[in-house]
Phi, psi and omega in degrees: 000135180229132177238097186281148165237193183296316184222005178207155182199167173258140180222138182250142177232135178275135178255115179292334182282315182260356180056044180218169179255135174244130181261139179234145172262122182246130180229127178278126180237092184068241179260007180243169178235136175257121182242123178226160174296135176281146178285161187303316183292323178295319180296316182289338178296334179268351184229083182302328179299326180293336179296331180296326184273003181292000000 
């Protein structure tokens, strides 16, 4: 799932080994991309269904 903004977004990846989703914050910096783990609250802001399981 990708939710774009002008130069940054949150992106989720499914892990077949741990059977879970990991969220990343992606930010375009010129011609490069900075990728960091998204914090828990940012990830859930994009997935209202996940709030039920909190």
